[in-house]
mmCIF file of C-alpha atoms in Angstrom:
data_model
loop_
_atom_site.group_PDB
_atom_site.id
_atom_site.type_symbol
_atom_site.label_atom_id
_atom_site.label_comp_id
_atom_site.label_asym_id
_atom_site.label_seq_id
_atom_site.Cartn_x
_atom_site.Cartn_y
_atom_site.Cartn_z
ATOM 1 C CA MET A 592 140.101 -161.937 -149.920
ATOM 2 C CA GLU A 593 143.984 -162.636 -150.465
ATOM 3 C CA LYS A 594 143.739 -165.498 -152.627
ATOM 4 C CA ILE A 595 140.977 -163.288 -155.215
ATOM 5 C CA LYS A 596 143.650 -160.239 -154.913
ATOM 6 C CA SER A 597 146.733 -162.530 -155.807
ATOM 7 C CA PHE A 598 144.524 -164.187 -158.901
ATOM 8 C CA LEU A 599 143.949 -160.742 -160.057
ATOM 9 C CA LYS A 600 146.799 -159.333 -159.745
ATOM 10 C CA GLU A 601 148.355 -162.546 -161.198
ATOM 11 C CA ASN A 602 145.627 -162.151 -164.865
ATOM 12 C CA LYS A 603 146.044 -158.346 -164.973
ATOM 13 C CA LYS A 604 147.172 -158.581 -168.373
ATOM 14 C CA THR A 605 144.096 -160.642 -169.210
ATOM 15 C CA PHE A 606 141.648 -158.113 -167.320
ATOM 16 C CA LEU A 607 142.764 -155.502 -168.966
ATOM 17 C CA THR A 608 142.333 -156.788 -172.799
ATOM 18 C CA LEU A 609 138.837 -157.939 -171.719
ATOM 19 C CA PHE A 610 137.489 -154.327 -170.240
ATOM 20 C CA VAL A 611 139.014 -153.016 -173.517
ATOM 21 C CA VAL A 612 137.669 -155.374 -175.578
ATOM 22 C CA ALA A 613 134.684 -154.504 -174.059
ATOM 23 C CA ILE A 614 134.320 -151.198 -174.349
ATOM 24 C CA PHE A 615 135.051 -151.493 -178.177
ATOM 25 C CA VAL A 616 132.120 -154.016 -178.520
ATOM 26 C CA ASP A 617 129.887 -151.393 -177.043
ATOM 27 C CA ILE A 618 130.685 -149.059 -179.525
ATOM 28 C CA LEU A 619 131.069 -150.986 -182.566
ATOM 29 C CA PHE A 620 128.339 -153.449 -182.138
ATOM 30 C CA LEU A 621 125.692 -152.166 -179.767
ATOM 31 C CA ASN A 622 123.423 -149.765 -181.147
ATOM 32 C CA LYS A 623 121.557 -149.069 -178.590
ATOM 33 C CA SER A 624 123.317 -146.505 -175.623
ATOM 34 C CA SER A 625 122.435 -147.615 -171.978
ATOM 35 C CA ASP A 626 123.328 -146.410 -168.732
ATOM 36 C CA LEU A 627 123.733 -149.024 -167.058
ATOM 37 C CA ILE A 628 126.508 -150.796 -169.416
ATOM 38 C CA ILE A 629 128.831 -147.486 -169.900
ATOM 39 C CA PHE A 630 128.515 -146.933 -166.042
ATOM 40 C CA SER A 631 129.191 -150.236 -164.905
ATOM 41 C CA ILE A 632 132.230 -150.234 -166.592
ATOM 42 C CA LEU A 633 133.534 -147.732 -165.650
ATOM 43 C CA ILE A 634 132.884 -148.716 -162.107
ATOM 44 C CA LEU A 635 134.684 -151.427 -163.441
ATOM 45 C CA TYR A 636 137.407 -149.596 -164.429
ATOM 46 C CA LEU A 637 137.441 -147.786 -161.381
ATOM 47 C CA PHE A 638 138.135 -150.975 -159.709
ATOM 48 C CA PHE A 639 140.936 -152.242 -161.540
ATOM 49 C CA ILE A 640 142.448 -148.573 -160.509
ATOM 50 C CA LYS A 641 142.297 -149.532 -157.371
ATOM 51 C CA ILE A 642 143.129 -152.804 -157.351
ATOM 52 C CA PHE A 643 146.104 -153.171 -160.547
ATOM 53 C CA GLU A 644 147.495 -149.346 -159.229
ATOM 54 C CA LEU A 645 147.140 -148.142 -162.271
ATOM 55 C CA LYS A 646 148.583 -144.785 -163.592
ATOM 56 C CA SER A 647 146.884 -141.879 -165.632
ATOM 57 C CA LYS A 648 149.406 -142.723 -168.269
ATOM 58 C CA LEU A 649 147.423 -145.665 -169.365
ATOM 59 C CA THR A 650 144.102 -143.918 -168.780
ATOM 60 C CA PHE A 651 145.090 -141.267 -171.558
ATOM 61 C CA LEU A 652 147.169 -144.113 -173.537
ATOM 62 C CA LEU A 653 142.844 -145.404 -173.763
ATOM 63 C CA CYS A 654 141.614 -142.334 -174.194
ATOM 64 C CA LEU A 655 144.226 -141.897 -177.592
ATOM 65 C CA SER A 656 142.820 -144.891 -178.839
ATOM 66 C CA LEU A 657 139.174 -144.416 -177.966
ATOM 67 C CA LEU A 658 139.937 -140.515 -180.355
ATOM 68 C CA ILE A 659 140.933 -142.778 -183.341
ATOM 69 C CA ILE A 660 138.403 -144.425 -183.041
ATOM 70 C CA MET A 661 135.971 -141.469 -183.359
ATOM 71 C CA PHE A 662 137.836 -140.112 -185.641
ATOM 72 C CA PHE A 663 137.811 -142.984 -188.851
ATOM 73 C CA SER A 664 134.344 -143.245 -187.853
ATOM 74 C CA TYR A 665 133.705 -139.529 -188.199
ATOM 75 C CA LEU A 666 135.579 -139.717 -191.584
ATOM 76 C CA PHE A 667 133.311 -142.977 -192.746
ATOM 77 C CA THR A 668 129.736 -142.222 -191.769
ATOM 78 C CA GLY A 669 129.612 -138.980 -190.725
ATOM 79 C CA THR A 670 127.648 -138.263 -187.588
ATOM 80 C CA SER A 671 126.476 -141.462 -186.238
ATOM 81 C CA VAL A 672 125.685 -143.757 -182.953
ATOM 82 C CA LEU A 673 129.383 -144.867 -183.472
ATOM 83 C CA THR A 674 130.539 -141.421 -183.440
ATOM 84 C CA GLU A 675 128.368 -140.353 -180.503
ATOM 85 C CA LYS A 676 129.179 -143.327 -178.249
ATOM 86 C CA ALA A 677 133.122 -143.082 -178.722
ATOM 87 C CA ALA A 678 132.911 -139.539 -177.915
ATOM 88 C CA VAL A 679 130.911 -140.520 -174.186
ATOM 89 C CA TRP A 680 133.439 -143.201 -173.508
ATOM 90 C CA LEU A 681 136.535 -140.523 -174.747
ATOM 91 C CA ILE A 682 134.993 -137.941 -172.533
ATOM 92 C CA LEU A 683 134.594 -140.305 -169.725
ATOM 93 C CA PHE A 684 137.839 -141.587 -169.440
ATOM 94 C CA LEU A 685 139.391 -137.799 -169.769
ATOM 95 C CA VAL A 686 137.434 -136.580 -167.269
ATOM 96 C CA VAL A 687 138.659 -139.935 -165.190
ATOM 97 C CA GLY A 688 142.406 -139.505 -166.168
ATOM 98 C CA VAL A 689 142.547 -135.375 -165.519
ATOM 99 C CA ILE A 690 140.908 -136.866 -161.656
ATOM 100 C CA GLN A 691 143.924 -139.860 -161.893
ATOM 101 C CA GLN A 692 146.697 -137.351 -162.805
ATOM 102 C CA TRP A 693 145.725 -134.866 -159.868
ATOM 103 C CA ARG A 694 145.618 -137.286 -157.398
ATOM 104 C CA GLU A 695 149.107 -138.334 -158.839
#
C-alpha cells in the first residue's frame, strides 16, 4: 500500500493533468451525458483530494476554467450540449470546493 501511495505522490502532476484532460474530453468531445462518467470522475477527484491533500484553491481554479469554457461555449453556440455539460461540471466542482473550504 505504501508503494502505491508513494507512486501516486511522485506522479501527482501527471495524474491531475490527466484528470483535467478527462473532464475537458467529456465536455468537448462526448455528445451524450452519462451519470456514470460524471460521478466516477467526481469520486476520483475526491480520492485525489484525500491522497494528494489538495486545497480548495485548486478546486476553485478548476471551477474558473470551467466557467471560462462555459462562457465561450455560450458565446459561440448559445445553449448547447457543450454549454450544459460545462455548467454541470461547474456546479459539481463548486459544491466540492465549498465543502472543501468548509473543512479547511
